[in-house]
């Protein structure tokens, strides 16, 4: 209604503050959403009065409110549109075509995904200032263009789908492997992303990549309980107790992958990642993992969506399938890649491969370097533990 994302944020927060102040005494209203909406509207009118724009803006707001309330007497029912979920509806709104794809994803993650500017920057492997500028510019563009916050329909819906999938994917990734903090995972983010993905799959049943993304998230989420050991200690994939993997989520993921393939989407980037996750899910024990197929799938993914991170993942698979020397050769080719200079997984992977080759002193140094680069406390502990193990191996060789 106010045609300005920044102003809308302020009004929403003022309404929430009012609720925190009043509801403990008065009780939660029967229709909390309508109460918050009405409170925000009153704050909007007060704001326009303060800015000496009451008459014109009040008329605009009045006409819009009257039209909306005449058409939809129940405000809560008015939120029940084709999208079917308030958060997902807002994700689509934030992914407006007037913005670049990068700006849409960054703004949506910041406003609705629960991620900080720093976390978004880490996900994109770009400086935090770059993401901050994207978000500021996006808000200004939406305000300048007076973009109507409407639910996309018809031909507009597919146009925004790519950005929405990107948002959901990044939210899930941050939940699955937290960028910073004391916890290895942020399960609430994984749950939000999964919920959004499942809803989107129901709304767009013929979109193969939607099912591909859901397949990836379902299978990855199936490992959650096995990824954390005693005291919150991270447990890596090959060390996990696969009996603790959630078989219901695996079945759901494999079914989603079949739906993606049935829609002809087996070669999309999310479907390929879902197929990689399925290779792990189908292996009863780690030794049964089809690493050669995984390496091939990463190769297809790299051709479709070239990325240094994908190449790093391919190097891991190649190392598992064809030996650590083959994997290390691919990793060494990435050491000069600018976007990976602050990426802790590059020295982490290199350290793992060096250790398998018996180059323990070098492996120790790489693990220590990786530990110094990560801001996740649990991951740092894991990397330092690996560094100590490699140092002990190097020392034992010297003694012999």
mmCIF file of C-alpha atoms in Angstrom:
data_model
loop_
_atom_site.group_PDB
_atom_site.id
_atom_site.type_symbol
_atom_site.label_atom_id
_atom_site.label_comp_id
_atom_site.label_asym_id
_atom_site.label_seq_id
_atom_site.Cartn_x
_atom_site.Cartn_y
_atom_site.Cartn_z
ATOM 1 C CA UNK A 1 0.000 0.000 0.000
ATOM 2 C CA UNK A 2 2.774 2.475 0.785
ATOM 3 C CA UNK A 3 4.786 1.441 -2.305
ATOM 4 C CA UNK A 4 8.078 1.435 -0.400
ATOM 5 C CA UNK A 5 9.773 -1.669 0.992
ATOM 6 C CA UNK A 6 11.737 0.269 3.612
ATOM 7 C CA UNK A 7 8.641 2.075 4.882
ATOM 8 C CA UNK A 8 6.690 -1.180 4.891
ATOM 9 C CA UNK A 9 9.404 -2.793 7.027
ATOM 10 C CA UNK A 10 9.223 0.076 9.532
ATOM 11 C CA UNK A 11 5.424 -0.058 9.724
ATOM 12 C CA UNK A 12 5.425 -3.817 10.200
ATOM 13 C CA UNK A 13 7.930 -3.552 13.039
ATOM 14 C CA UNK A 14 5.962 -0.758 14.703
ATOM 15 C CA UNK A 15 2.845 -2.920 14.574
ATOM 16 C CA UNK A 16 4.730 -5.833 16.135
ATOM 17 C CA UNK A 17 6.115 -3.593 18.880
ATOM 18 C CA UNK A 18 2.576 -2.406 19.610
ATOM 19 C CA UNK A 19 1.442 -6.017 19.866
ATOM 20 C CA UNK A 20 4.267 -6.881 22.272
ATOM 21 C CA UNK A 21 3.262 -3.929 24.440
ATOM 22 C CA UNK A 22 -0.510 -4.432 24.389
ATOM 23 C CA UNK A 23 -1.259 -8.130 24.040
ATOM 24 C CA UNK A 24 0.216 -9.250 27.396
ATOM 25 C CA UNK A 25 -2.401 -7.069 29.079
ATOM 26 C CA UNK A 26 -5.318 -7.267 26.639
ATOM 27 C CA UNK A 27 -4.811 -10.796 25.367
ATOM 28 C CA UNK A 28 -4.155 -11.996 21.825
ATOM 29 C CA UNK A 29 -6.962 -10.826 19.492
ATOM 30 C CA UNK A 30 -9.223 -13.361 17.769
ATOM 31 C CA UNK A 31 -7.742 -12.290 14.453
ATOM 32 C CA UNK A 32 -4.102 -11.296 15.128
ATOM 33 C CA UNK A 33 -3.304 -10.759 11.448
ATOM 34 C CA UNK A 34 -6.145 -8.277 10.974
ATOM 35 C CA UNK A 35 -5.134 -6.469 14.194
ATOM 36 C CA UNK A 36 -1.540 -6.095 12.994
ATOM 37 C CA UNK A 37 -2.704 -4.938 9.562
ATOM 38 C CA UNK A 38 -5.036 -2.316 11.031
ATOM 39 C CA UNK A 39 -2.341 -1.088 13.422
ATOM 40 C CA UNK A 40 0.171 -0.786 10.596
ATOM 41 C CA UNK A 41 -2.373 1.197 8.546
ATOM 42 C CA UNK A 42 -2.908 3.633 11.408
ATOM 43 C CA UNK A 43 0.846 4.066 11.754
ATOM 44 C CA UNK A 44 1.039 4.709 8.009
ATOM 45 C CA UNK A 45 -1.574 7.451 8.244
ATOM 46 C CA UNK A 46 0.245 9.023 11.221
ATOM 47 C CA UNK A 47 3.481 8.915 9.254
ATOM 48 C CA UNK A 48 1.913 10.675 6.275
ATOM 49 C CA UNK A 49 0.437 13.269 8.609
ATOM 50 C CA UNK A 50 3.858 13.945 10.027
ATOM 51 C CA UNK A 51 5.196 14.343 6.529
ATOM 52 C CA UNK A 52 2.379 16.752 5.616
ATOM 53 C CA UNK A 53 1.091 14.352 3.010
ATOM 54 C CA UNK A 54 -2.037 13.331 4.862
ATOM 55 C CA UNK A 55 -4.690 14.471 2.410
ATOM 56 C CA UNK A 56 -3.320 12.901 -0.775
ATOM 57 C CA UNK A 57 -1.941 9.753 0.812
ATOM 58 C CA UNK A 58 -4.912 9.304 3.095
ATOM 59 C CA UNK A 59 -7.188 9.379 0.084
ATOM 60 C CA UNK A 60 -4.997 6.853 -1.713
ATOM 61 C CA UNK A 61 -4.883 4.543 1.290
ATOM 62 C CA UNK A 62 -8.582 5.040 1.904
ATOM 63 C CA UNK A 63 -9.514 4.090 -1.634
ATOM 64 C CA UNK A 64 -7.288 1.031 -1.587
ATOM 65 C CA UNK A 65 -8.480 -0.079 1.841
ATOM 66 C CA UNK A 66 -12.100 0.445 0.913
ATOM 67 C CA UNK A 67 -11.714 -1.482 -2.318
ATOM 68 C CA UNK A 68 -9.911 -4.347 -0.599
ATOM 69 C CA UNK A 69 -12.325 -4.518 2.316
ATOM 70 C CA UNK A 70 -15.399 -4.353 0.096
ATOM 71 C CA UNK A 71 -14.036 -7.112 -2.078
ATOM 72 C CA UNK A 72 -12.786 -9.198 0.847
ATOM 73 C CA UNK A 73 -14.670 -8.546 4.100
ATOM 74 C CA UNK A 74 -12.382 -10.896 6.060
ATOM 75 C CA UNK A 75 -8.765 -9.662 5.926
ATOM 76 C CA UNK A 76 -7.504 -13.073 6.942
ATOM 77 C CA UNK A 77 -9.333 -14.671 4.034
ATOM 78 C CA UNK A 78 -7.778 -12.074 1.779
ATOM 79 C CA UNK A 79 -4.390 -13.607 2.457
ATOM 80 C CA UNK A 80 -5.614 -17.017 1.257
ATOM 81 C CA UNK A 81 -4.854 -16.720 -2.440
ATOM 82 C CA UNK A 82 -3.429 -19.030 -5.092
ATOM 83 C CA UNK A 83 -0.010 -19.183 -3.474
ATOM 84 C CA UNK A 84 -1.479 -20.814 -0.394
ATOM 85 C CA UNK A 85 1.198 -19.696 2.037
ATOM 86 C CA UNK A 86 1.849 -16.173 3.294
ATOM 87 C CA UNK A 87 5.626 -16.480 3.303
ATOM 88 C CA UNK A 88 5.760 -18.009 -0.159
ATOM 89 C CA UNK A 89 3.450 -15.293 -1.459
ATOM 90 C CA UNK A 90 5.804 -12.650 -0.093
ATOM 91 C CA UNK A 91 8.792 -14.420 -1.658
ATOM 92 C CA UNK A 92 7.124 -14.117 -5.062
ATOM 93 C CA UNK A 93 6.343 -10.452 -4.406
ATOM 94 C CA UNK A 94 9.972 -9.697 -3.543
ATOM 95 C CA UNK A 95 11.143 -11.447 -6.721
ATOM 96 C CA UNK A 96 9.682 -8.742 -8.967
ATOM 97 C CA UNK A 97 10.980 -8.564 -12.584
ATOM 98 C CA UNK A 98 11.899 -4.894 -12.183
ATOM 99 C CA UNK A 99 14.898 -6.102 -10.149
ATOM 100 C CA UNK A 100 17.882 -8.066 -11.388
ATOM 101 C CA UNK A 101 17.971 -11.745 -10.439
ATOM 102 C CA UNK A 102 20.789 -11.106 -7.942
ATOM 103 C CA UNK A 103 18.867 -8.271 -6.315
ATOM 104 C CA UNK A 104 15.640 -10.296 -6.092
ATOM 105 C CA UNK A 105 17.341 -13.185 -4.333
ATOM 106 C CA UNK A 106 19.342 -10.955 -1.972
ATOM 107 C CA UNK A 107 16.323 -8.826 -1.024
ATOM 108 C CA UNK A 108 14.072 -11.819 -0.450
ATOM 109 C CA UNK A 109 16.652 -13.603 1.668
ATOM 110 C CA UNK A 110 17.149 -10.486 3.769
ATOM 111 C CA UNK A 111 13.473 -9.610 4.199
ATOM 112 C CA UNK A 112 11.917 -13.037 4.447
ATOM 113 C CA UNK A 113 14.547 -15.746 4.641
ATOM 114 C CA UNK A 114 15.934 -14.946 8.056
ATOM 115 C CA UNK A 115 19.477 -14.528 6.737
ATOM 116 C CA UNK A 116 21.768 -11.637 7.615
ATOM 117 C CA UNK A 117 23.569 -9.612 4.953
ATOM 118 C CA UNK A 118 26.792 -11.364 5.935
ATOM 119 C CA UNK A 119 25.256 -14.837 5.539
ATOM 120 C CA UNK A 120 23.942 -13.957 2.089
ATOM 121 C CA UNK A 121 27.375 -12.667 1.103
ATOM 122 C CA UNK A 122 28.994 -15.916 2.236
ATOM 123 C CA UNK A 123 26.457 -17.916 0.263
ATOM 124 C CA UNK A 124 27.299 -15.917 -2.874
ATOM 125 C CA UNK A 125 31.046 -15.796 -2.153
ATOM 126 C CA UNK A 126 31.079 -12.011 -2.589
ATOM 127 C CA UNK A 127 31.926 -9.167 -0.166
ATOM 128 C CA UNK A 128 29.283 -8.218 2.371
ATOM 129 C CA UNK A 129 29.284 -4.625 1.042
ATOM 130 C CA UNK A 130 28.248 -5.908 -2.384
ATOM 131 C CA UNK A 131 25.164 -7.637 -0.978
ATOM 132 C CA UNK A 132 24.318 -4.611 1.179
ATOM 133 C CA UNK A 133 24.424 -2.379 -1.904
ATOM 134 C CA UNK A 134 22.224 -4.796 -3.851
ATOM 135 C CA UNK A 135 19.608 -4.744 -1.097
ATOM 136 C CA UNK A 136 19.630 -0.945 -0.757
ATOM 137 C CA UNK A 137 19.379 -0.479 -4.520
ATOM 138 C CA UNK A 138 16.583 -3.037 -4.735
ATOM 139 C CA UNK A 139 14.514 -1.208 -2.128
ATOM 140 C CA UNK A 140 15.082 2.110 -3.893
ATOM 141 C CA UNK A 141 14.099 0.630 -7.249
ATOM 142 C CA UNK A 142 10.860 -0.820 -5.891
ATOM 143 C CA UNK A 143 10.007 2.541 -4.306
ATOM 144 C CA UNK A 144 10.952 4.555 -7.387
ATOM 145 C CA UNK A 145 8.957 2.344 -9.745
ATOM 146 C CA UNK A 146 6.023 2.280 -7.300
ATOM 147 C CA UNK A 147 5.807 -1.442 -7.829
ATOM 148 C CA UNK A 148 2.387 -2.832 -6.854
ATOM 149 C CA UNK A 149 2.766 -5.696 -4.414
ATOM 150 C CA UNK A 150 0.524 -8.167 -6.186
ATOM 151 C CA UNK A 151 0.634 -11.927 -6.404
ATOM 152 C CA UNK A 152 2.009 -12.890 -9.844
ATOM 153 C CA UNK A 153 -0.454 -14.791 -11.963
ATOM 154 C CA UNK A 154 -0.586 -16.442 -15.343
ATOM 155 C CA UNK A 155 2.476 -15.846 -17.503
ATOM 156 C CA UNK A 156 4.168 -13.764 -14.771
ATOM 157 C CA UNK A 157 4.463 -16.728 -12.412
ATOM 158 C CA UNK A 158 7.040 -18.839 -14.340
ATOM 159 C CA UNK A 159 9.145 -15.730 -14.983
ATOM 160 C CA UNK A 160 9.822 -15.386 -11.266
ATOM 161 C CA UNK A 161 10.198 -19.089 -10.571
ATOM 162 C CA UNK A 162 13.976 -19.200 -11.057
ATOM 163 C CA UNK A 163 14.564 -16.521 -8.431
ATOM 164 C CA UNK A 164 12.179 -18.176 -6.004
ATOM 165 C CA UNK A 165 13.961 -21.522 -6.384
ATOM 166 C CA UNK A 166 17.271 -19.764 -5.796
ATOM 167 C CA UNK A 167 15.954 -18.215 -2.598
ATOM 168 C CA UNK A 168 14.647 -21.508 -1.240
ATOM 169 C CA UNK A 169 17.900 -23.274 -2.170
ATOM 170 C CA UNK A 170 20.081 -20.735 -0.349
ATOM 171 C CA UNK A 171 17.864 -20.732 2.740
ATOM 172 C CA UNK A 172 18.115 -24.515 2.935
ATOM 173 C CA UNK A 173 21.892 -24.448 2.454
ATOM 174 C CA UNK A 174 22.351 -21.962 5.284
ATOM 175 C CA UNK A 175 20.239 -24.166 7.528
ATOM 176 C CA UNK A 176 22.074 -27.334 6.524
ATOM 177 C CA UNK A 177 25.573 -25.898 7.078
ATOM 178 C CA UNK A 178 25.458 -22.698 9.110
ATOM 179 C CA UNK A 179 27.845 -19.998 7.947
ATOM 180 C CA UNK A 180 28.693 -18.774 11.423
ATOM 181 C CA UNK A 181 27.816 -19.241 15.074
ATOM 182 C CA UNK A 182 28.029 -22.074 17.564
ATOM 183 C CA UNK A 183 25.745 -24.562 15.796
ATOM 184 C CA UNK A 184 26.639 -26.878 12.908
ATOM 185 C CA UNK A 185 23.060 -26.628 11.586
ATOM 186 C CA UNK A 186 20.089 -24.254 11.779
ATOM 187 C CA UNK A 187 17.182 -26.727 11.513
ATOM 188 C CA UNK A 188 14.475 -24.048 11.453
ATOM 189 C CA UNK A 189 15.828 -22.699 8.155
ATOM 190 C CA UNK A 190 15.841 -26.206 6.652
ATOM 191 C CA UNK A 191 12.249 -26.699 7.763
ATOM 192 C CA UNK A 192 11.157 -23.358 6.284
ATOM 193 C CA UNK A 193 12.829 -24.132 2.977
ATOM 194 C CA UNK A 194 11.330 -27.620 2.836
ATOM 195 C CA UNK A 195 7.859 -26.273 3.622
ATOM 196 C CA UNK A 196 8.149 -23.660 0.885
ATOM 197 C CA UNK A 197 9.458 -26.218 -1.592
ATOM 198 C CA UNK A 198 6.658 -28.676 -0.897
ATOM 199 C CA UNK A 199 4.006 -25.984 -1.288
ATOM 200 C CA UNK A 200 5.580 -24.780 -4.514
ATOM 201 C CA UNK A 201 5.628 -28.353 -5.866
ATOM 202 C CA UNK A 202 1.879 -28.587 -5.296
ATOM 203 C CA UNK A 203 1.315 -25.234 -7.001
ATOM 204 C CA UNK A 204 3.568 -25.954 -9.982
ATOM 205 C CA UNK A 205 3.292 -29.736 -10.493
ATOM 206 C CA UNK A 206 4.609 -29.603 -14.066
ATOM 207 C CA UNK A 207 7.780 -27.670 -13.223
ATOM 208 C CA UNK A 208 10.526 -30.298 -13.189
ATOM 209 C CA UNK A 209 13.098 -28.160 -11.382
ATOM 210 C CA UNK A 210 10.705 -27.518 -8.485
ATOM 211 C CA UNK A 211 10.527 -31.275 -7.913
ATOM 212 C CA UNK A 212 14.290 -31.527 -8.401
ATOM 213 C CA UNK A 213 14.898 -28.984 -5.648
ATOM 214 C CA UNK A 214 12.421 -30.696 -3.339
ATOM 215 C CA UNK A 215 14.160 -34.027 -3.977
ATOM 216 C CA UNK A 216 17.509 -32.504 -3.054
ATOM 217 C CA UNK A 217 16.197 -30.936 0.160
ATOM 218 C CA UNK A 218 14.218 -33.999 1.292
ATOM 219 C CA UNK A 219 17.227 -36.305 0.891
ATOM 220 C CA UNK A 220 19.693 -33.880 2.456
ATOM 221 C CA UNK A 221 17.313 -33.274 5.383
ATOM 222 C CA UNK A 222 17.025 -37.037 5.909
ATOM 223 C CA UNK A 223 20.601 -37.019 7.291
ATOM 224 C CA UNK A 224 20.035 -34.281 9.868
ATOM 225 C CA UNK A 225 19.915 -36.510 12.955
ATOM 226 C CA UNK A 226 23.059 -38.372 11.887
ATOM 227 C CA UNK A 227 25.040 -35.188 11.130
ATOM 228 C CA UNK A 228 25.331 -34.167 14.783
ATOM 229 C CA UNK A 229 27.049 -36.304 17.398
ATOM 230 C CA UNK A 230 27.473 -36.039 21.140
ATOM 231 C CA UNK A 231 27.661 -32.477 22.394
ATOM 232 C CA UNK A 232 26.719 -31.069 18.998
ATOM 233 C CA UNK A 233 29.896 -32.316 17.320
ATOM 234 C CA UNK A 234 29.639 -32.502 13.504
ATOM 235 C CA UNK A 235 29.640 -35.953 11.903
ATOM 236 C CA UNK A 236 30.776 -36.026 8.274
ATOM 237 C CA UNK A 237 28.915 -37.987 5.595
ATOM 238 C CA UNK A 238 31.187 -41.034 5.425
ATOM 239 C CA UNK A 239 31.208 -41.372 9.228
ATOM 240 C CA UNK A 240 27.453 -41.132 9.726
ATOM 241 C CA UNK A 241 25.299 -43.929 11.141
ATOM 242 C CA UNK A 242 23.027 -44.475 8.163
ATOM 243 C CA UNK A 243 20.494 -46.279 10.333
ATOM 244 C CA UNK A 244 19.696 -42.820 11.695
ATOM 245 C CA UNK A 245 18.827 -41.435 8.263
ATOM 246 C CA UNK A 246 15.115 -40.645 7.981
ATOM 247 C CA UNK A 247 13.751 -43.207 5.518
ATOM 248 C CA UNK A 248 10.462 -41.346 5.086
ATOM 249 C CA UNK A 249 12.284 -38.249 3.876
ATOM 250 C CA UNK A 250 14.435 -40.391 1.579
ATOM 251 C CA UNK A 251 11.348 -41.988 0.046
ATOM 252 C CA UNK A 252 9.781 -38.571 -0.409
ATOM 253 C CA UNK A 253 12.960 -37.292 -2.027
ATOM 254 C CA UNK A 254 13.248 -40.217 -4.430
ATOM 255 C CA UNK A 255 9.576 -39.816 -5.365
ATOM 256 C CA UNK A 256 10.139 -36.106 -6.060
ATOM 257 C CA UNK A 257 13.141 -37.001 -8.238
ATOM 258 C CA UNK A 258 10.948 -39.402 -10.225
ATOM 259 C CA UNK A 259 8.415 -36.615 -10.745
ATOM 260 C CA UNK A 260 11.195 -34.325 -11.994
ATOM 261 C CA UNK A 261 12.361 -36.999 -14.421
ATOM 262 C CA UNK A 262 8.787 -37.633 -15.584
ATOM 263 C CA UNK A 263 8.545 -33.944 -16.494
ATOM 264 C CA UNK A 264 11.724 -34.217 -18.561
ATOM 265 C CA UNK A 265 13.819 -32.291 -16.064
ATOM 266 C CA UNK A 266 16.517 -34.819 -15.176
ATOM 267 C CA UNK A 267 19.200 -32.504 -16.606
ATOM 268 C CA UNK A 268 18.276 -29.339 -14.695
ATOM 269 C CA UNK A 269 20.731 -28.056 -12.049
ATOM 270 C CA UNK A 270 18.495 -28.869 -9.081
ATOM 271 C CA UNK A 271 17.491 -32.245 -10.488
ATOM 272 C CA UNK A 272 21.155 -33.134 -11.043
ATOM 273 C CA UNK A 273 21.941 -32.232 -7.438
ATOM 274 C CA UNK A 274 18.938 -34.282 -6.350
ATOM 275 C CA UNK A 275 20.315 -37.227 -8.333
ATOM 276 C CA UNK A 276 23.678 -36.829 -6.579
ATOM 277 C CA UNK A 277 21.955 -36.866 -3.189
ATOM 278 C CA UNK A 278 20.016 -39.952 -4.289
ATOM 279 C CA UNK A 279 23.292 -41.804 -4.972
ATOM 280 C CA UNK A 280 24.218 -41.350 -1.316
ATOM 281 C CA UNK A 281 20.709 -42.236 -0.117
ATOM 282 C CA UNK A 282 20.665 -45.520 -2.043
ATOM 283 C CA UNK A 283 23.979 -46.687 -0.535
ATOM 284 C CA UNK A 284 23.234 -48.790 2.553
ATOM 285 C CA UNK A 285 26.838 -48.378 3.674
ATOM 286 C CA UNK A 286 29.366 -45.739 2.623
ATOM 287 C CA UNK A 287 31.456 -48.286 0.716
ATOM 288 C CA UNK A 288 28.547 -48.924 -1.674
ATOM 289 C CA UNK A 289 28.405 -45.298 -2.829
ATOM 290 C CA UNK A 290 28.620 -44.998 -6.621
ATOM 291 C CA UNK A 291 31.302 -42.300 -6.660
ATOM 292 C CA UNK A 292 31.947 -42.679 -10.385
ATOM 293 C CA UNK A 293 28.329 -41.803 -11.134
ATOM 294 C CA UNK A 294 28.484 -38.892 -8.690
ATOM 295 C CA UNK A 295 31.610 -37.576 -10.426
ATOM 296 C CA UNK A 296 29.808 -37.867 -13.768
ATOM 297 C CA UNK A 297 26.765 -36.016 -12.462
ATOM 298 C CA UNK A 298 28.983 -33.220 -11.139
ATOM 299 C CA UNK A 299 30.579 -33.064 -14.576
ATOM 300 C CA UNK A 300 27.149 -32.592 -16.170
ATOM 301 C CA UNK A 301 26.297 -29.973 -13.551
ATOM 302 C CA UNK A 302 29.561 -28.113 -14.223
ATOM 303 C CA UNK A 303 28.793 -27.991 -17.931
ATOM 304 C CA UNK A 304 25.271 -26.739 -17.295
ATOM 305 C CA UNK A 305 26.095 -24.206 -14.570
ATOM 306 C CA UNK A 306 29.880 -23.615 -14.434
ATOM 307 C CA UNK A 307 31.061 -22.789 -10.921
ATOM 308 C CA UNK A 308 34.324 -23.180 -8.953
ATOM 309 C CA UNK A 309 32.326 -24.644 -6.061
ATOM 310 C CA UNK A 310 30.844 -27.322 -8.321
ATOM 311 C CA UNK A 311 34.337 -28.093 -9.599
ATOM 312 C CA UNK A 312 35.532 -28.459 -6.002
ATOM 313 C CA UNK A 313 32.713 -30.895 -5.279
ATOM 314 C CA UNK A 314 33.570 -32.799 -8.456
ATOM 315 C CA UNK A 315 37.168 -33.035 -7.263
ATOM 316 C CA UNK A 316 35.976 -34.712 -4.047
ATOM 317 C CA UNK A 317 33.961 -37.261 -6.040
ATOM 318 C CA UNK A 318 36.839 -37.884 -8.465
ATOM 319 C CA UNK A 319 39.160 -38.416 -5.491
ATOM 320 C CA UNK A 320 36.781 -40.989 -4.024
ATOM 321 C CA UNK A 321 36.204 -42.756 -7.358
ATOM 322 C CA UNK A 322 39.655 -42.671 -8.936
ATOM 323 C CA UNK A 323 42.058 -41.993 -6.085
ATOM 324 C CA UNK A 324 43.212 -38.957 -4.055
ATOM 325 C CA UNK A 325 45.915 -37.993 -6.563
ATOM 326 C CA UNK A 326 43.290 -37.494 -9.289
ATOM 327 C CA UNK A 327 41.176 -35.402 -6.926
ATOM 328 C CA UNK A 328 44.142 -33.331 -5.765
ATOM 329 C CA UNK A 329 45.064 -32.448 -9.345
ATOM 330 C CA UNK A 330 41.609 -30.918 -9.830
ATOM 331 C CA UNK A 331 41.782 -29.068 -6.495
ATOM 332 C CA UNK A 332 45.224 -27.652 -7.258
ATOM 333 C CA UNK A 333 43.838 -26.230 -10.490
ATOM 334 C CA UNK A 334 41.341 -24.234 -8.388
ATOM 335 C CA UNK A 335 43.808 -22.675 -5.944
ATOM 336 C CA UNK A 336 44.168 -19.528 -8.060
ATOM 337 C CA UNK A 337 40.415 -19.030 -8.469
ATOM 338 C CA UNK A 338 39.639 -15.554 -7.012
ATOM 339 C CA UNK A 339 36.158 -16.443 -5.743
ATOM 340 C CA UNK A 340 37.551 -19.318 -3.664
ATOM 341 C CA UNK A 341 40.292 -17.345 -1.882
ATOM 342 C CA UNK A 342 38.166 -16.921 1.245
ATOM 343 C CA UNK A 343 36.331 -20.227 0.896
ATOM 344 C CA UNK A 344 37.369 -22.504 3.739
ATOM 345 C CA UNK A 345 36.300 -25.710 2.011
ATOM 346 C CA UNK A 346 39.070 -25.353 -0.588
ATOM 347 C CA UNK A 347 41.914 -25.902 1.939
ATOM 348 C CA UNK A 348 39.690 -28.351 3.825
ATOM 349 C CA UNK A 349 39.275 -30.595 0.779
ATOM 350 C CA UNK A 350 42.936 -30.197 -0.155
ATOM 351 C CA UNK A 351 43.970 -31.152 3.370
ATOM 352 C CA UNK A 352 41.814 -34.287 3.242
ATOM 353 C CA UNK A 353 43.331 -35.408 -0.067
ATOM 354 C CA UNK A 354 46.879 -34.657 1.088
ATOM 355 C CA UNK A 355 46.298 -36.720 4.205
ATOM 356 C CA UNK A 356 45.121 -39.682 2.118
ATOM 357 C CA UNK A 357 48.317 -39.383 0.083
ATOM 358 C CA UNK A 358 50.436 -39.520 3.257
ATOM 359 C CA UNK A 359 51.554 -35.880 3.003
ATOM 360 C CA UNK A 360 50.589 -35.272 6.604
ATOM 361 C CA UNK A 361 52.528 -32.079 7.350
ATOM 362 C CA UNK A 362 50.992 -30.345 4.330
ATOM 363 C CA UNK A 363 47.570 -31.731 5.271
ATOM 364 C CA UNK A 364 47.942 -30.309 8.789
ATOM 365 C CA UNK A 365 48.775 -26.850 7.431
ATOM 366 C CA UNK A 366 45.768 -26.902 5.076
ATOM 367 C CA UNK A 367 43.362 -27.966 7.832
ATOM 368 C CA UNK A 368 44.669 -25.209 10.099
ATOM 369 C CA UNK A 369 44.225 -22.690 7.285
ATOM 370 C CA UNK A 370 40.664 -23.880 6.718
ATOM 371 C CA UNK A 371 39.952 -23.596 10.454
ATOM 372 C CA UNK A 372 41.169 -19.998 10.456
ATOM 373 C CA UNK A 373 38.799 -19.140 7.605
ATOM 374 C CA UNK A 374 35.526 -20.625 8.873
ATOM 375 C CA UNK A 375 33.322 -18.694 11.296
ATOM 376 C CA UNK A 376 31.329 -21.688 12.434
ATOM 377 C CA UNK A 377 32.609 -22.799 15.832
ATOM 378 C CA UNK A 378 31.701 -26.474 15.366
ATOM 379 C CA UNK A 379 33.351 -26.647 11.972
ATOM 380 C CA UNK A 380 36.464 -24.945 13.339
ATOM 381 C CA UNK A 381 36.741 -27.568 16.075
ATOM 382 C CA UNK A 382 36.396 -30.352 13.512
ATOM 383 C CA UNK A 383 39.086 -28.888 11.249
ATOM 384 C CA UNK A 384 41.502 -28.341 14.141
ATOM 385 C CA UNK A 385 40.943 -31.936 15.238
ATOM 386 C CA UNK A 386 41.854 -33.103 11.734
ATOM 387 C CA UNK A 387 44.921 -30.847 11.810
ATOM 388 C CA UNK A 388 46.061 -32.417 15.101
ATOM 389 C CA UNK A 389 45.545 -35.926 13.706
ATOM 390 C CA UNK A 390 47.664 -35.115 10.646
ATOM 391 C CA UNK A 391 50.344 -33.499 12.832
ATOM 392 C CA UNK A 392 50.499 -36.663 14.949
ATOM 393 C CA UNK A 393 50.898 -38.789 11.822
ATOM 394 C CA UNK A 394 53.660 -36.521 10.525
ATOM 395 C CA UNK A 395 55.454 -36.689 13.902
ATOM 396 C CA UNK A 396 55.275 -40.496 14.014
ATOM 397 C CA UNK A 397 56.896 -40.696 10.567
ATOM 398 C CA UNK A 398 59.734 -38.416 11.712
ATOM 399 C CA UNK A 399 60.339 -40.570 14.775
ATOM 400 C CA UNK A 400 60.528 -43.729 12.683
#
